[in-house]
Amino acid sequence: MMQPIVAVVADVRDFDNYRWHATPQFYLEAAMGVAGVLPMILPAFGERIDYEALVGRIDGVLLSGSKSNVHPSLYGAEATPEHEPFDEARDATALPLIRAAIDAGVPLFAICRGVQELNVALGGSIAHEIQTREGIADHRAPASADQDVRFGLTHGVAVKPGSCLAGIVGADRVEVNSLHRQAIDTLSPRLQIEATADDGTVEAVSVIDAKGFAVGVQWHPEYWAKTDETSGRLFRAFGEAVRARAAG
């Protein structure tokens, strides 16, 4: 069988007098090296893409993290400079792709910004600067030039017993990293919580009515996918779902 193809929605960046559609290496390497799938970067062309046709030609969708945030207007909030930076081209591509993939039963794995996109695409909202809320821990990355420090496993999350995630990771508590200042606020009615941090922050979700694998996590398993068992299990489970889709 040919390598299953997974669409990875690109970030749009301007540098060197060019506009680039790009994705960080860690996500691509985890997809290919651990999940065993072929990641294909999908340009963020928004409404110019025929999503119904696209999901008929791919075997999975991977939504990466990013420095940018989902635009607040998409969940009924007013945009402020504190919400920036934005990537509205990615918003316009990821949200309709999420809905099309779920409707078609295409496996979907959403990470960091991706899980926030998943929540917004299905009618939820996002909380901003969560570290300023009473009782909420600081989930931002440690200040360091060393990526291993920034992506270090820093806190535990409680996994819901009997959940989809529990079946994947084989534990009721796992250690994760934390590099975010936004998080799920109002949960989409189509999502269910799979894991939470000790302060109540939603750390993982799944799509209730999905026809196949549709999981999102707020942390970054892509960074340690080859060396951390929990991270590797997530990508391997995604890969298995993608291959099953491709075989069917």
PDB file of C-alpha atoms in Angstrom:
ATOM      1  CA  MET A   1       0.000   0.000   0.000  1.00  0.00           C
ATOM      2  CA  MET A   2       1.192   3.517  -0.760  1.00  0.00           C
ATOM      3  CA  GLN A   3       2.115   5.764   2.157  1.00  0.00           C
ATOM      4  CA  PRO A   4      -1.068   7.295   3.571  1.00  0.00           C
ATOM      5  CA  ILE A   5      -1.246  11.056   3.011  1.00  0.00           C
ATOM      6  CA  VAL A   6      -1.954  13.470   5.848  1.00  0.00           C
ATOM      7  CA  ALA A   7      -2.729  17.129   5.167  1.00  0.00           C
ATOM      8  CA  VAL A   8      -0.940  19.591   7.478  1.00  0.00           C
ATOM      9  CA  VAL A   9      -2.404  23.103   7.310  1.00  0.00           C
ATOM     10  CA  ALA A  10       0.330  25.661   6.710  1.00  0.00           C
ATOM     11  CA  ASP A  11       1.086  28.783   8.682  1.00  0.00           C
ATOM     12  CA  VAL A  12       1.514  31.905   6.550  1.00  0.00           C
ATOM     13  CA  ARG A  13       4.656  33.930   7.232  1.00  0.00           C
ATOM     14  CA  ASP A  14       6.252  36.933   5.527  1.00  0.00           C
ATOM     15  CA  PHE A  15      10.049  37.126   5.435  1.00  0.00           C
ATOM     16  CA  ASP A  16      12.869  37.661   2.915  1.00  0.00           C
ATOM     17  CA  ASN A  17      10.391  39.607   0.741  1.00  0.00           C
ATOM     18  CA  TYR A  18       8.319  36.462   0.197  1.00  0.00           C
ATOM     19  CA  ARG A  19       5.100  35.062   1.620  1.00  0.00           C
ATOM     20  CA  TRP A  20       5.695  31.514   2.833  1.00  0.00           C
ATOM     21  CA  HIS A  21       3.285  28.674   3.572  1.00  0.00           C
ATOM     22  CA  ALA A  22       5.194  26.524   6.055  1.00  0.00           C
ATOM     23  CA  THR A  23       5.042  24.034   8.933  1.00  0.00           C
ATOM     24  CA  PRO A  24       7.645  23.371  11.662  1.00  0.00           C
ATOM     25  CA  GLN A  25       9.866  20.332  11.128  1.00  0.00           C
ATOM     26  CA  PHE A  26       8.928  18.623  14.414  1.00  0.00           C
ATOM     27  CA  TYR A  27       5.338  17.984  13.290  1.00  0.00           C
ATOM     28  CA  LEU A  28       6.409  16.634   9.921  1.00  0.00           C
ATOM     29  CA  GLU A  29       9.078  14.402  11.459  1.00  0.00           C
ATOM     30  CA  ALA A  30       6.680  13.010  14.072  1.00  0.00           C
ATOM     31  CA  ALA A  31       4.091  12.310  11.375  1.00  0.00           C
ATOM     32  CA  MET A  32       6.518  10.524   9.084  1.00  0.00           C
ATOM     33  CA  GLY A  33       8.927   9.000  11.600  1.00  0.00           C
ATOM     34  CA  VAL A  34       6.481   7.905  14.313  1.00  0.00           C
ATOM     35  CA  ALA A  35       2.968   7.856  12.846  1.00  0.00           C
ATOM     36  CA  GLY A  36       4.367   6.372   9.637  1.00  0.00           C
ATOM     37  CA  VAL A  37       2.402   8.641   7.302  1.00  0.00           C
ATOM     38  CA  LEU A  38       3.390  11.083   4.583  1.00  0.00           C
ATOM     39  CA  PRO A  39       2.683  14.677   5.686  1.00  0.00           C
ATOM     40  CA  MET A  40       1.756  17.063   2.887  1.00  0.00           C
ATOM     41  CA  ILE A  41       1.699  20.793   3.645  1.00  0.00           C
ATOM     42  CA  LEU A  42      -1.646  22.298   2.622  1.00  0.00           C
ATOM     43  CA  PRO A  43      -1.369  25.948   1.522  1.00  0.00           C
ATOM     44  CA  ALA A  44      -3.643  28.229   3.518  1.00  0.00           C
ATOM     45  CA  PHE A  45      -5.807  29.305   0.553  1.00  0.00           C
ATOM     46  CA  GLY A  46      -9.100  29.422   2.450  1.00  0.00           C
ATOM     47  CA  GLU A  47     -12.254  29.467   0.364  1.00  0.00           C
ATOM     48  CA  ARG A  48     -10.304  28.711  -2.821  1.00  0.00           C
ATOM     49  CA  ILE A  49      -9.997  25.079  -1.651  1.00  0.00           C
ATOM     50  CA  ASP A  50     -12.669  22.491  -2.447  1.00  0.00           C
ATOM     51  CA  TYR A  51     -12.773  20.803   0.959  1.00  0.00           C
ATOM     52  CA  GLU A  52     -15.232  18.099   0.014  1.00  0.00           C
ATOM     53  CA  ALA A  53     -12.957  17.007  -2.815  1.00  0.00           C
ATOM     54  CA  LEU A  54      -9.851  17.357  -0.640  1.00  0.00           C
ATOM     55  CA  VAL A  55     -11.044  15.050   2.147  1.00  0.00           C
ATOM     56  CA  GLY A  56     -11.834  12.457  -0.499  1.00  0.00           C
ATOM     57  CA  ARG A  57      -8.171  12.380  -1.523  1.00  0.00           C
ATOM     58  CA  ILE A  58      -6.367  12.437   1.835  1.00  0.00           C
ATOM     59  CA  ASP A  59      -6.192   9.895   4.640  1.00  0.00           C
ATOM     60  CA  GLY A  60      -5.792  12.200   7.633  1.00  0.00           C
ATOM     61  CA  VAL A  61      -5.452  15.758   8.921  1.00  0.00           C
ATOM     62  CA  LEU A  62      -2.803  17.078  11.330  1.00  0.00           C
ATOM     63  CA  LEU A  63      -3.287  20.523  12.868  1.00  0.00           C
ATOM     64  CA  SER A  64      -0.060  21.924  14.286  1.00  0.00           C
ATOM     65  CA  GLY A  65       0.637  24.425  16.992  1.00  0.00           C
ATOM     66  CA  SER A  66       1.688  27.939  16.056  1.00  0.00           C
ATOM     67  CA  LYS A  67       2.679  31.285  17.517  1.00  0.00           C
ATOM     68  CA  SER A  68      -0.482  32.782  16.024  1.00  0.00           C
ATOM     69  CA  ASN A  69      -3.939  32.678  17.614  1.00  0.00           C
ATOM     70  CA  VAL A  70      -7.386  31.996  16.189  1.00  0.00           C
ATOM     71  CA  HIS A  71      -9.010  35.356  15.408  1.00  0.00           C
ATOM     72  CA  PRO A  72     -11.468  36.265  18.224  1.00  0.00           C
ATOM     73  CA  SER A  73     -14.167  37.343  15.764  1.00  0.00           C
ATOM     74  CA  LEU A  74     -14.595  33.658  14.896  1.00  0.00           C
ATOM     75  CA  TYR A  75     -15.903  32.926  18.396  1.00  0.00           C
ATOM     76  CA  GLY A  76     -17.785  36.168  19.010  1.00  0.00           C
ATOM     77  CA  ALA A  77     -15.108  38.166  20.844  1.00  0.00           C
ATOM     78  CA  GLU A  78     -13.536  41.526  20.078  1.00  0.00           C
ATOM     79  CA  ALA A  79      -9.970  41.427  18.807  1.00  0.00           C
ATOM     80  CA  THR A  80      -7.372  43.402  20.778  1.00  0.00           C
ATOM     81  CA  PRO A  81      -3.593  43.748  20.360  1.00  0.00           C
ATOM     82  CA  GLU A  82      -3.216  41.334  23.283  1.00  0.00           C
ATOM     83  CA  HIS A  83      -4.842  38.586  21.184  1.00  0.00           C
ATOM     84  CA  GLU A  84      -2.233  38.927  18.441  1.00  0.00           C
ATOM     85  CA  PRO A  85      -0.516  37.628  16.381  1.00  0.00           C
ATOM     86  CA  PHE A  86      -3.159  36.336  13.979  1.00  0.00           C
ATOM     87  CA  ASP A  87      -3.050  34.173  10.882  1.00  0.00           C
ATOM     88  CA  GLU A  88      -6.441  34.663   9.256  1.00  0.00           C
ATOM     89  CA  ALA A  89      -5.438  32.686   6.159  1.00  0.00           C
ATOM     90  CA  ARG A  90      -4.828  29.652   8.348  1.00  0.00           C
ATOM     91  CA  ASP A  91      -8.126  30.241  10.185  1.00  0.00           C
ATOM     92  CA  ALA A  92      -9.953  30.350   6.849  1.00  0.00           C
ATOM     93  CA  THR A  93      -8.371  27.029   5.864  1.00  0.00           C
ATOM     94  CA  ALA A  94      -8.260  25.018   9.088  1.00  0.00           C
ATOM     95  CA  LEU A  95     -11.817  25.600  10.279  1.00  0.00           C
ATOM     96  CA  PRO A  96     -13.644  24.407   7.140  1.00  0.00           C
ATOM     97  CA  LEU A  97     -11.161  21.541   6.760  1.00  0.00           C
ATOM     98  CA  ILE A  98     -11.894  20.399  10.322  1.00  0.00           C
ATOM     99  CA  ARG A  99     -15.625  20.297   9.664  1.00  0.00           C
ATOM    100  CA  ALA A 100     -15.207  18.521   6.325  1.00  0.00           C
ATOM    101  CA  ALA A 101     -12.779  15.954   7.752  1.00  0.00           C
ATOM    102  CA  ILE A 102     -15.043  15.099  10.687  1.00  0.00           C
ATOM    103  CA  ASP A 103     -18.104  14.806   8.444  1.00  0.00           C
ATOM    104  CA  ALA A 104     -16.183  12.478   6.102  1.00  0.00           C
ATOM    105  CA  GLY A 105     -14.698  10.356   8.889  1.00  0.00           C
ATOM    106  CA  VAL A 106     -11.113  11.368   8.054  1.00  0.00           C
ATOM    107  CA  PRO A 107      -8.821  10.895  11.103  1.00  0.00           C
ATOM    108  CA  LEU A 108      -7.833  14.191  12.687  1.00  0.00           C
ATOM    109  CA  PHE A 109      -5.156  15.007  15.255  1.00  0.00           C
ATOM    110  CA  ALA A 110      -5.091  18.571  16.616  1.00  0.00           C
ATOM    111  CA  ILE A 111      -2.195  20.016  18.630  1.00  0.00           C
ATOM    112  CA  CYS A 112      -2.032  23.304  20.622  1.00  0.00           C
ATOM    113  CA  ARG A 113      -3.413  25.945  18.219  1.00  0.00           C
ATOM    114  CA  GLY A 114      -4.991  22.993  16.473  1.00  0.00           C
ATOM    115  CA  VAL A 115      -7.140  22.003  19.460  1.00  0.00           C
ATOM    116  CA  GLN A 116      -8.259  25.623  19.764  1.00  0.00           C
ATOM    117  CA  GLU A 117      -9.162  25.627  16.059  1.00  0.00           C
ATOM    118  CA  LEU A 118     -11.092  22.394  16.599  1.00  0.00           C
ATOM    119  CA  ASN A 119     -13.091  23.925  19.445  1.00  0.00           C
ATOM    120  CA  VAL A 120     -13.866  27.115  17.507  1.00  0.00           C
ATOM    121  CA  ALA A 121     -14.727  25.236  14.305  1.00  0.00           C
ATOM    122  CA  LEU A 122     -17.374  23.301  16.229  1.00  0.00           C
ATOM    123  CA  GLY A 123     -18.872  26.280  18.067  1.00  0.00           C
ATOM    124  CA  GLY A 124     -16.695  26.754  21.160  1.00  0.00           C
ATOM    125  CA  SER A 125     -14.690  29.731  22.412  1.00  0.00           C
ATOM    126  CA  ILE A 126     -11.160  30.492  23.623  1.00  0.00           C
ATOM    127  CA  ALA A 127      -9.882  32.035  26.864  1.00  0.00           C
ATOM    128  CA  HIS A 128      -6.986  34.456  26.471  1.00  0.00           C
ATOM    129  CA  GLU A 129      -4.005  35.054  28.807  1.00  0.00           C
ATOM    130  CA  ILE A 130      -5.217  32.312  31.112  1.00  0.00           C
ATOM    131  CA  GLN A 131      -2.312  32.850  33.517  1.00  0.00           C
ATOM    132  CA  THR A 132      -4.027  36.068  34.658  1.00  0.00           C
ATOM    133  CA  ARG A 133      -7.111  34.179  35.841  1.00  0.00           C
ATOM    134  CA  GLU A 134      -7.423  33.387  39.529  1.00  0.00           C
ATOM    135  CA  GLY A 135      -6.378  29.849  40.336  1.00  0.00           C
ATOM    136  CA  ILE A 136      -4.894  29.146  36.903  1.00  0.00           C
ATOM    137  CA  ALA A 137      -1.234  28.189  36.602  1.00  0.00           C
ATOM    138  CA  ASP A 138       1.181  29.793  34.149  1.00  0.00           C
ATOM    139  CA  HIS A 139       1.083  27.487  31.129  1.00  0.00           C
ATOM    140  CA  ARG A 140       3.543  29.510  29.065  1.00  0.00           C
ATOM    141  CA  ALA A 141       6.900  28.097  28.006  1.00  0.00           C
ATOM    142  CA  PRO A 142       9.896  28.579  30.305  1.00  0.00           C
ATOM    143  CA  ALA A 143      12.135  31.461  29.219  1.00  0.00           C
ATOM    144  CA  SER A 144      15.097  29.740  27.576  1.00  0.00           C
ATOM    145  CA  ALA A 145      17.018  29.632  24.319  1.00  0.00           C
ATOM    146  CA  ASP A 146      17.247  25.850  24.731  1.00  0.00           C
ATOM    147  CA  GLN A 147      14.317  24.167  22.956  1.00  0.00           C
ATOM    148  CA  ASP A 148      14.633  21.067  25.144  1.00  0.00           C
ATOM    149  CA  VAL A 149      14.002  23.298  28.158  1.00  0.00           C
ATOM    150  CA  ARG A 150      11.107  25.140  26.514  1.00  0.00           C
ATOM    151  CA  PHE A 151       9.465  21.853  25.502  1.00  0.00           C
ATOM    152  CA  GLY A 152      10.318  20.020  28.720  1.00  0.00           C
ATOM    153  CA  LEU A 153       7.639  17.919  30.428  1.00  0.00           C
ATOM    154  CA  THR A 154       6.590  20.248  33.229  1.00  0.00           C
ATOM    155  CA  HIS A 155       3.249  19.170  34.704  1.00  0.00           C
ATOM    156  CA  GLY A 156       0.803  16.323  34.965  1.00  0.00           C
ATOM    157  CA  VAL A 157      -2.664  15.987  33.483  1.00  0.00           C
ATOM    158  CA  ALA A 158      -5.470  13.774  34.703  1.00  0.00           C
ATOM    159  CA  VAL A 159      -6.834  11.494  31.977  1.00  0.00           C
ATOM    160  CA  LYS A 160     -10.537  10.694  32.137  1.00  0.00           C
ATOM    161  CA  PRO A 161     -10.996   7.003  33.005  1.00  0.00           C
ATOM    162  CA  GLY A 162     -12.470   4.960  30.174  1.00  0.00           C
ATOM    163  CA  SER A 163     -11.905   7.743  27.657  1.00  0.00           C
ATOM    164  CA  CYS A 164     -10.488   7.497  24.159  1.00  0.00           C
ATOM    165  CA  LEU A 165      -7.258   9.090  25.420  1.00  0.00           C
ATOM    166  CA  ALA A 166      -6.990   6.636  28.304  1.00  0.00           C
ATOM    167  CA  GLY A 167      -7.136   3.807  25.800  1.00  0.00           C
ATOM    168  CA  ILE A 168      -4.311   5.371  23.800  1.00  0.00           C
ATOM    169  CA  VAL A 169      -1.893   6.329  26.592  1.00  0.00           C
ATOM    170  CA  GLY A 170      -2.742   3.461  28.949  1.00  0.00           C
ATOM    171  CA  ALA A 171      -2.656   5.646  32.070  1.00  0.00           C
ATOM    172  CA  ASP A 172      -4.884   7.868  34.192  1.00  0.00           C
ATOM    173  CA  ARG A 173      -2.173  10.537  34.555  1.00  0.00           C
ATOM    174  CA  VAL A 174       0.612  11.606  32.199  1.00  0.00           C
ATOM    175  CA  GLU A 175       3.341  14.242  32.180  1.00  0.00           C
ATOM    176  CA  VAL A 176       3.144  16.883  29.448  1.00  0.00           C
ATOM    177  CA  ASN A 177       4.824  20.094  28.340  1.00  0.00           C
ATOM    178  CA  SER A 178       3.163  23.494  28.310  1.00  0.00           C
ATOM    179  CA  LEU A 179       3.706  26.373  25.868  1.00  0.00           C
ATOM    180  CA  HIS A 180       0.403  28.211  25.643  1.00  0.00           C
ATOM    181  CA  ARG A 181      -1.308  31.324  26.955  1.00  0.00           C
ATOM    182  CA  GLN A 182      -4.732  30.539  25.516  1.00  0.00           C
ATOM    183  CA  ALA A 183      -6.980  27.563  26.195  1.00  0.00           C
ATOM    184  CA  ILE A 184     -10.491  26.262  25.624  1.00  0.00           C
ATOM    185  CA  ASP A 185     -13.061  28.432  27.411  1.00  0.00           C
ATOM    186  CA  THR A 186     -16.587  27.408  26.382  1.00  0.00           C
ATOM    187  CA  LEU A 187     -16.370  23.808  25.200  1.00  0.00           C
ATOM    188  CA  SER A 188     -18.026  22.980  21.899  1.00  0.00           C
ATOM    189  CA  PRO A 189     -21.174  20.857  22.385  1.00  0.00           C
ATOM    190  CA  ARG A 190     -19.621  18.382  19.933  1.00  0.00           C
ATOM    191  CA  LEU A 191     -16.513  17.860  22.061  1.00  0.00           C
ATOM    192  CA  GLN A 192     -15.908  15.918  25.250  1.00  0.00           C
ATOM    193  CA  ILE A 193     -13.065  16.477  27.695  1.00  0.00           C
ATOM    194  CA  GLU A 194     -10.437  13.740  27.736  1.00  0.00           C
ATOM    195  CA  ALA A 195      -7.903  15.271  30.145  1.00  0.00           C
ATOM    196  CA  THR A 196      -7.431  18.301  32.392  1.00  0.00           C
ATOM    197  CA  ALA A 197      -4.573  19.989  34.217  1.00  0.00           C
ATOM    198  CA  ASP A 198      -4.680  20.250  38.007  1.00  0.00           C
ATOM    199  CA  ASP A 199      -5.979  23.823  37.693  1.00  0.00           C
ATOM    200  CA  GLY A 200      -8.914  22.662  35.530  1.00  0.00           C
ATOM    201  CA  THR A 201      -7.482  23.781  32.183  1.00  0.00           C
ATOM    202  CA  VAL A 202      -8.756  21.557  29.372  1.00  0.00           C
ATOM    203  CA  GLU A 203      -5.761  19.625  28.058  1.00  0.00           C
ATOM    204  CA  ALA A 204      -7.349  17.111  25.672  1.00  0.00           C
ATOM    205  CA  VAL A 205     -10.657  16.584  23.872  1.00  0.00           C
ATOM    206  CA  SER A 206     -12.289  14.246  21.391  1.00  0.00           C
ATOM    207  CA  VAL A 207     -15.179  14.728  18.976  1.00  0.00           C
ATOM    208  CA  ILE A 208     -18.294  13.029  20.347  1.00  0.00           C
ATOM    209  CA  ASP A 209     -19.973  12.284  17.024  1.00  0.00           C
ATOM    210  CA  ALA A 210     -16.848  11.591  14.959  1.00  0.00           C
ATOM    211  CA  LYS A 211     -16.901   8.596  12.627  1.00  0.00           C
ATOM    212  CA  GLY A 212     -13.219   7.987  13.281  1.00  0.00           C
ATOM    213  CA  PHE A 213     -10.163   9.204  15.227  1.00  0.00           C
ATOM    214  CA  ALA A 214     -10.665  12.892  16.142  1.00  0.00           C
ATOM    215  CA  VAL A 215      -8.522  13.931  19.109  1.00  0.00           C
ATOM    216  CA  GLY A 216      -6.963  17.211  20.194  1.00  0.00           C
ATOM    217  CA  VAL A 217      -4.343  17.969  22.844  1.00  0.00           C
ATOM    218  CA  GLN A 218      -3.201  21.309  24.210  1.00  0.00           C
ATOM    219  CA  TRP A 219       0.389  20.165  24.768  1.00  0.00           C
ATOM    220  CA  HIS A 220       3.128  19.314  22.239  1.00  0.00           C
ATOM    221  CA  PRO A 221       3.648  15.562  21.754  1.00  0.00           C
ATOM    222  CA  GLU A 222       5.398  16.145  18.431  1.00  0.00           C
ATOM    223  CA  TYR A 223       8.583  17.347  20.144  1.00  0.00           C
ATOM    224  CA  TRP A 224       9.183  14.133  22.105  1.00  0.00           C
ATOM    225  CA  ALA A 225       7.326  11.672  19.857  1.00  0.00           C
ATOM    226  CA  LYS A 226      10.426   9.499  19.344  1.00  0.00           C
ATOM    227  CA  THR A 227      11.528   9.353  22.985  1.00  0.00           C
ATOM    228  CA  ASP A 228       8.500   9.892  25.276  1.00  0.00           C
ATOM    229  CA  GLU A 229       6.091   6.957  25.507  1.00  0.00           C
ATOM    230  CA  THR A 230       2.913   9.056  25.861  1.00  0.00           C
ATOM    231  CA  SER A 231       3.855  11.281  22.930  1.00  0.00           C
ATOM    232  CA  GLY A 232       4.758   8.300  20.791  1.00  0.00           C
ATOM    233  CA  ARG A 233       1.528   6.492  21.593  1.00  0.00           C
ATOM    234  CA  LEU A 234      -0.509   9.470  20.417  1.00  0.00           C
ATOM    235  CA  PHE A 235       1.226   9.634  17.063  1.00  0.00           C
ATOM    236  CA  ARG A 236       1.191   5.869  16.607  1.00  0.00           C
ATOM    237  CA  ALA A 237      -2.555   5.756  17.321  1.00  0.00           C
ATOM    238  CA  PHE A 238      -3.113   8.520  14.792  1.00  0.00           C
ATOM    239  CA  GLY A 239      -1.007   6.645  12.254  1.00  0.00           C
ATOM    240  CA  GLU A 240      -2.976   3.449  12.798  1.00  0.00           C
ATOM    241  CA  ALA A 241      -6.243   5.306  12.234  1.00  0.00           C
ATOM    242  CA  VAL A 242      -4.879   6.920   9.074  1.00  0.00           C
ATOM    243  CA  ARG A 243      -3.718   3.579   7.674  1.00  0.00           C
ATOM    244  CA  ALA A 244      -7.079   1.996   8.452  1.00  0.00           C
ATOM    245  CA  ARG A 245      -8.778   4.840   6.603  1.00  0.00           C
ATOM    246  CA  ALA A 246      -6.445   4.448   3.629  1.00  0.00           C
ATOM    247  CA  ALA A 247      -6.972   0.678   3.516  1.00  0.00           C
ATOM    248  CA  GLY A 248     -10.743   1.120   3.572  1.00  0.00           C
TER     249      GLY A 248
END
